[in-house]
Coordinates of C-alpha atoms and ligand atoms in Angstrom, one line a residue:
X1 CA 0.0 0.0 0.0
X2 CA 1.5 3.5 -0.8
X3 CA 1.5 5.7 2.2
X4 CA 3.2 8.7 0.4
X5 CA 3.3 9.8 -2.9
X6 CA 6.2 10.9 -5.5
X7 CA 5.9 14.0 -6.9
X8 CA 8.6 16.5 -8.7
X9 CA 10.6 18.6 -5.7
X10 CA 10.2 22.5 -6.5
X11 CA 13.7 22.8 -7.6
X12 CA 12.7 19.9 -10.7
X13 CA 9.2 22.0 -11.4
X14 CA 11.1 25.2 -11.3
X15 CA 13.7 24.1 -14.0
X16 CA 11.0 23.0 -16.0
X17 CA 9.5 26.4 -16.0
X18 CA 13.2 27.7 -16.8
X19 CA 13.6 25.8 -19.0
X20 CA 10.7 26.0 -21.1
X21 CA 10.4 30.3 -20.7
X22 CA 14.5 31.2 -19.7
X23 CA 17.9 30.8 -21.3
X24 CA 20.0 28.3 -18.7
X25 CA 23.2 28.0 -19.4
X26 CA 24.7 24.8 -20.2
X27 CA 25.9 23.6 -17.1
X28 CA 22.0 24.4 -15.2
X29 CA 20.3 23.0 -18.4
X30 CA 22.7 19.7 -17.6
X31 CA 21.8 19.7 -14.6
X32 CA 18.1 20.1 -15.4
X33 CA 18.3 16.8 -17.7
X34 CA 20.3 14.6 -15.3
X35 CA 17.1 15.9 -12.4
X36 CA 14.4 15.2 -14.9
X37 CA 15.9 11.5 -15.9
X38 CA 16.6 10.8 -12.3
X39 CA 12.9 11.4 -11.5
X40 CA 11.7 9.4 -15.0
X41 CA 13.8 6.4 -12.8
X42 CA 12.0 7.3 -10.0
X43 CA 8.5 6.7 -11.1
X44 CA 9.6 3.7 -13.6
X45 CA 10.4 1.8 -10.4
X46 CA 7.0 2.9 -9.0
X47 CA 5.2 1.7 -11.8
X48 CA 6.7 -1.9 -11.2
X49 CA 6.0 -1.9 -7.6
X50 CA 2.6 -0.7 -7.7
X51 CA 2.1 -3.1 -10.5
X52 CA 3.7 -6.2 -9.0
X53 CA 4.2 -6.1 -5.7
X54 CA 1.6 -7.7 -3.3
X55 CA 2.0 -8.4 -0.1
X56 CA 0.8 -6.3 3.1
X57 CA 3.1 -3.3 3.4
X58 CA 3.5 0.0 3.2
X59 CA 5.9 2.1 0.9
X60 CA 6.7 5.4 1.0
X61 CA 8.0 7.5 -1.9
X62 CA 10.8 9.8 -1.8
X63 CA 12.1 11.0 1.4
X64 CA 13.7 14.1 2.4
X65 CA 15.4 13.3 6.2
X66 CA 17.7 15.0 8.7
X67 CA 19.1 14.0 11.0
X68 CA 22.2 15.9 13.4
X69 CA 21.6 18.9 10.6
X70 CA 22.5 16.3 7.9
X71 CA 19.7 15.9 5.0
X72 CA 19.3 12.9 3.2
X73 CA 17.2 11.4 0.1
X74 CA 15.6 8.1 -0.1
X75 CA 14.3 7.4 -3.1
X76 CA 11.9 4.7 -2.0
X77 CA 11.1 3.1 1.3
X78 CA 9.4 -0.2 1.9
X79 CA 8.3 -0.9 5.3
X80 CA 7.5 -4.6 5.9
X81 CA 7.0 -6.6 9.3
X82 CA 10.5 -7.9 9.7
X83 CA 12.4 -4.7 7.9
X84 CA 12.7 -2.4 6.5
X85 CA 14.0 -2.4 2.5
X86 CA 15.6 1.0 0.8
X87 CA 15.8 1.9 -2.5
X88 CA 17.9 3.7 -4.4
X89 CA 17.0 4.0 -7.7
X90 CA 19.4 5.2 -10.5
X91 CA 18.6 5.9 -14.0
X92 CA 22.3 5.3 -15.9
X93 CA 22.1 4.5 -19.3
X94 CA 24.7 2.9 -20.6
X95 CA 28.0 1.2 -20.4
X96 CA 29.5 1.0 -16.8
X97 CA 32.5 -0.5 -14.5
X98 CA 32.9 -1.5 -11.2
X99 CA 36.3 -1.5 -9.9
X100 CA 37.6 -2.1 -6.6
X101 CA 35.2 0.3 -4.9
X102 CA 35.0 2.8 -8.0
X103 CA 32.4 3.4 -10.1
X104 CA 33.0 4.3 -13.9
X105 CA 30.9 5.7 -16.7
X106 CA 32.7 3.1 -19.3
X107 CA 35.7 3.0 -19.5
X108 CA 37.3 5.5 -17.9
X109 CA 35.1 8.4 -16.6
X110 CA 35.2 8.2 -12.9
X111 CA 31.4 9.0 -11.3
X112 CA 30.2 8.8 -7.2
X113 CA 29.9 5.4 -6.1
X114 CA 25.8 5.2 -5.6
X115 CA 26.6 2.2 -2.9
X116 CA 28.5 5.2 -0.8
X117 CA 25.3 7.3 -0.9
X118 CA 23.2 4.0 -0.4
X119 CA 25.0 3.5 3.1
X120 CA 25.0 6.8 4.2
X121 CA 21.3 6.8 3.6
X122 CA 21.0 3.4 5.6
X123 CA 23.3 4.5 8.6
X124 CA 21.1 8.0 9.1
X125 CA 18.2 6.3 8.7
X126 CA 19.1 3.7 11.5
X127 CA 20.1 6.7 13.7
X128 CA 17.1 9.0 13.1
X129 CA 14.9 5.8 13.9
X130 CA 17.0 4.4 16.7
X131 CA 16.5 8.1 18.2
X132 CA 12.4 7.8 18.1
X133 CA 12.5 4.7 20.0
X134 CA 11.8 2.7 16.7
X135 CA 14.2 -0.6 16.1
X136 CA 14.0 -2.6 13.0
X137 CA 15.8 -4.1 10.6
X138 CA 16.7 -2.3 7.4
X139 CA 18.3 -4.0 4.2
X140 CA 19.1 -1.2 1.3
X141 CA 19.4 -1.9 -2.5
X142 CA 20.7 0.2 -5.5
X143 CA 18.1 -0.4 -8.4
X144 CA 19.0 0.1 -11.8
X145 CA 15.9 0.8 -13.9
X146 CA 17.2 1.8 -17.3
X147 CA 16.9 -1.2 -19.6
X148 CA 20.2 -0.1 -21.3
X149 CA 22.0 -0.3 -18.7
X150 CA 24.9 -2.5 -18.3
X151 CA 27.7 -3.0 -15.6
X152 CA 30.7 -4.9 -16.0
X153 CA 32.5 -6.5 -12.9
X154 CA 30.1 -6.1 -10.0
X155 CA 31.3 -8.7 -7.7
X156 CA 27.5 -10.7 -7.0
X157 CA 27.7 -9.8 -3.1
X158 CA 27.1 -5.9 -3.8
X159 CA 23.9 -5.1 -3.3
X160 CA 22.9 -3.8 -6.7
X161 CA 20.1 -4.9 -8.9
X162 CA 20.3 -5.1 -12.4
X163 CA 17.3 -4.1 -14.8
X164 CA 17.5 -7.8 -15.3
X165 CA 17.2 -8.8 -12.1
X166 CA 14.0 -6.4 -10.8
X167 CA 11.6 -9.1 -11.8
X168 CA 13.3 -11.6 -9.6
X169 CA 13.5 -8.9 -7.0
X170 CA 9.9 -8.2 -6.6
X171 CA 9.1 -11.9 -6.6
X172 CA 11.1 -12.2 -4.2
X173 CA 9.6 -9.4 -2.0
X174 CA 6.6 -11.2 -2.4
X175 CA 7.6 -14.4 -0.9
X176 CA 7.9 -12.6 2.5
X177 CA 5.1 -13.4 4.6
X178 CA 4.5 -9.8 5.9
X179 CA 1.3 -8.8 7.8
X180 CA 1.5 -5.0 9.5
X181 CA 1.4 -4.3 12.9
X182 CA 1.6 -1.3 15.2
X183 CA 5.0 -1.2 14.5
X184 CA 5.2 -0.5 11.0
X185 CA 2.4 1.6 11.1
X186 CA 4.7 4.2 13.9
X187 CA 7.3 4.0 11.5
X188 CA 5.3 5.2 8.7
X189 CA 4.2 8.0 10.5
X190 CA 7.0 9.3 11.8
X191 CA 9.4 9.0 8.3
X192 CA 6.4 11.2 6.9
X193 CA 5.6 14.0 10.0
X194 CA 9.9 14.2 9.4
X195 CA 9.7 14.8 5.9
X196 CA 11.6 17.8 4.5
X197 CA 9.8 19.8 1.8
X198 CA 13.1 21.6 0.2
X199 CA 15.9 20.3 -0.7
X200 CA 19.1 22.2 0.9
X201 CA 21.0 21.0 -1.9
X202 CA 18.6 22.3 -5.0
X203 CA 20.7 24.6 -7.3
X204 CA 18.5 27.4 -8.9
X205 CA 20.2 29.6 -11.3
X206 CA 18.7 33.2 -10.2
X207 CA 15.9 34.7 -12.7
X208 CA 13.6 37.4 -12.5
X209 CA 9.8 38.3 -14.0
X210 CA 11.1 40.5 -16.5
X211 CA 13.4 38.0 -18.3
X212 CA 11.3 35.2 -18.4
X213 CA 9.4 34.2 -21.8
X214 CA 5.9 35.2 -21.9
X215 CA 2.7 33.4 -22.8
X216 CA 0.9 30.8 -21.7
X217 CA 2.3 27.2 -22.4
X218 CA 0.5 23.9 -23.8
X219 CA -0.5 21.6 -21.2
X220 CA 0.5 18.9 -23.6
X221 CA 3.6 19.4 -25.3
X222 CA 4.6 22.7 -23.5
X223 CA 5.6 24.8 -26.5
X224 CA 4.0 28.7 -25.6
X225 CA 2.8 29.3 -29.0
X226 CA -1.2 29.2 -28.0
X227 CA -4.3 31.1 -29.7
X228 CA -7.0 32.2 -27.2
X229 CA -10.7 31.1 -29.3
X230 CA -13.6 32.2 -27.1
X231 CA -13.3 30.1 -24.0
X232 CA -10.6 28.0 -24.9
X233 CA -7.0 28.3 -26.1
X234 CA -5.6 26.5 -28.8
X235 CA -1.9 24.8 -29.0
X236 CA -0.3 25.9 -32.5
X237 CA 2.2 23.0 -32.2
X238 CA 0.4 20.0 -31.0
X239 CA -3.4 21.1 -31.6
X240 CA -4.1 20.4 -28.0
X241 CA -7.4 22.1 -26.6
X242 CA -7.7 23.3 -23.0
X243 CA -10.4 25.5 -21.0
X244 CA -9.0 29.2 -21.1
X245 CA -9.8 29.6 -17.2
X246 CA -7.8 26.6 -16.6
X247 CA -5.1 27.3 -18.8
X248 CA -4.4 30.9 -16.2
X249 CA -5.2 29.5 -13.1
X250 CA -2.4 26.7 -14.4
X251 CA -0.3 29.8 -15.3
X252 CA -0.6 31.8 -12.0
X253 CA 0.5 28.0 -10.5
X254 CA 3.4 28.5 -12.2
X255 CA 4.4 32.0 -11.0
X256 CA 3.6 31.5 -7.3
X257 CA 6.2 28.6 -7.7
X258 CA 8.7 31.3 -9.3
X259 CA 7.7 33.7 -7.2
X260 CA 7.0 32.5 -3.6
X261 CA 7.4 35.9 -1.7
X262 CA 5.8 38.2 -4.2
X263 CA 2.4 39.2 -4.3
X264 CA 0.2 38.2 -7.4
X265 CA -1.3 40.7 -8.9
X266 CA -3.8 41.0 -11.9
X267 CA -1.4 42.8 -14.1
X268 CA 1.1 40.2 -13.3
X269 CA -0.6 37.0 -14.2
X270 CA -2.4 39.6 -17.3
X271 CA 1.1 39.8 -18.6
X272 CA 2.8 36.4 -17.4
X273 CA -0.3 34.7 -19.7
X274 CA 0.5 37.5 -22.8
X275 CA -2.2 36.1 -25.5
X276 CA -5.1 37.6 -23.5
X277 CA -6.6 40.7 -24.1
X278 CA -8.3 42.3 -21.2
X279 CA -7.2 42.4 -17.7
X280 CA -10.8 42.0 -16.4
X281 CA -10.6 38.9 -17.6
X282 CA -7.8 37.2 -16.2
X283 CA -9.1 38.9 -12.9
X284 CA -12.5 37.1 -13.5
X285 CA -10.9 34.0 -13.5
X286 CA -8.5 34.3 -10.8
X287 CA -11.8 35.3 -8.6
X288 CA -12.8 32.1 -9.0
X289 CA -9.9 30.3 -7.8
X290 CA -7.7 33.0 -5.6
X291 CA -8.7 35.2 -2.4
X292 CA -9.1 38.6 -3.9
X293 CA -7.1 41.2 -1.5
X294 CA -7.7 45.3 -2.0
X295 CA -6.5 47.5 0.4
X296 CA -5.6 51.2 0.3
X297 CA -2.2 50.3 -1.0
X298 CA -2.6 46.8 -2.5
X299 CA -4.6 44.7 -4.7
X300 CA -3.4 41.0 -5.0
X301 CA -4.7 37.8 -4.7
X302 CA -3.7 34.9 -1.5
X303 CA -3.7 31.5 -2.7
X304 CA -3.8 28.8 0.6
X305 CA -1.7 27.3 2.1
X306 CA -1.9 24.2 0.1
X307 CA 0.9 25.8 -2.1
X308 CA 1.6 25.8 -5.9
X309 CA 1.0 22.2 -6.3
X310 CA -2.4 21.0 -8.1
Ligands
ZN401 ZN1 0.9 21.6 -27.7

């Protein structure tokens, strides 16, 4: 049973948006693309286990920990009655080498070990739990999703699994007679209540209002070439059709992402969405959707607390 979701951390949905309306250099745009195939891993492997796996248990999806002012990712978490089984999932495509403790992209290009991050991960984890009175057993894994990947030399005691091997994996997990006490439930809860919304690691290039491109982008395909037609707007690129009103409240999602601290305004969003023509309008649908502020000095609209995502 999935007790937490995945979904894309800010610093992922922001590159997006940067990506799509800004000019990153090559080195942010590089590290846009390694972030976005990372997270294509992620939910590959969550497709498998939501799929396949069957027994009583409950597993948790991306986790952001701390522990002694140290954060830490886990990529997926599977809480069972005996243990506890980690996950981290890698998305290398390619030809790679394993050599005494080293990891290379083939055959000479020298990358992080993923099995030093894996017991990092597992250490802190045993600490963090061992601190909230929880005990149990925790067995980690590094999953390899991408179907072209291939690694030489692995000695067969490491814990890695091949995309060869992840069938046999899950079947495996199924054989474990797990039912779900009390126990598992605690831990649960508490990995979640500790669960870190941002990243201190993201790296955002810095970007303001004024440089970003303008207009409103296609739900589908993302290009921002769109015709507004009455009610709806229209994708030049794909064809794709999509309720006007959506399309802006969509829009405004995307600059109280950008924008966290500043206060959306009309104007704003009227300009941010470009192919509209009157500002009433845009206001008219952000009515709908927004708290509407107006003070002496202000007008601006509050969105909740349940922040930018959907
Ligand atoms: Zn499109």
């Amino acid at each position: 049973m999935e007790v937490k979701k995945r979904t894309p951390s800010r610093e992922l949905q922001i590159l997006e948006i940067l990506y799509l309306r800004g000019n990153l250099s090559e080195e942010v745009r590089q590290h846009y693309f390694n972030l976005k195939k990372g997270y294509e891993g992620e939910l590959l492997f969550d497709r498998i286990l939501d799929n396949q796996l069957q027994n009583d248990c409950l597993i948790i999806k991306d986790l952001l920990l701390k522990m002694n002012n140290t954060t830490f990712q886990i990529d997926t978490l599977i809480i069972f009655q005996e243990f506890i089984k980690l996950f981290e999932v890698k998305n290398f495509e390619g030809e790679y080498t394993y050599d005494n403790d080293n990891f290379y992209k083939y055959p000479k290009y020298k990358i992080t070990n993923p099995e030093h991050q894996l017991d990092r991960a597992e250490t802190l984890l045993r600490q963090l739990l061992s601190n909230h009175g929880l005990h149990h057993a925790i067995k980690s894994s590094i999953v390899f999703v991408n179907p072209e990947f291939t690694l030489y030399n692995a000695p067969a005691t490491k814990p890695f699994v091949l995309p060869s091997q992840i069938n046999t994996l899950v079947k495996k997990l199924n054989t474990n007679q797990s039912k779900l006490t009390n126990l598992s439930k605690l831990i649960a809860d508490k990995l979640i209540s500790l669960h870190q919304k941002d990243s201190p690691y993201s790296k955002l290039p810095t970007y303001s209002f004024s440089q970003l491109k303008k207009g409103i982008n296609c739900k589908s395909c993302h290009s921002i070439s769109i015709s507004v037609q009455g009610h709806y707007c229209y994708c030049n690129t794909c064809g794709k059709r999509e309720k006007l009103a959506d399309a802006v409240i969509r829009s405004t999602r995307e600059l109280i992402l950008l924008f966290p601290k500043e206060k959306i305004t009309t104007s704003m969003v009227h300009e941010w969405c470009e192919c509209i023509s009157s500002t009433q309008r845009v206001q008219r649908i952000l009515m709908k959707k927004f708290k509407f502020i107006s003070n002496k000095r202000w007008s601006y609209f509050e969105y909740s607390g349940s922040g930018p995502g959907k």
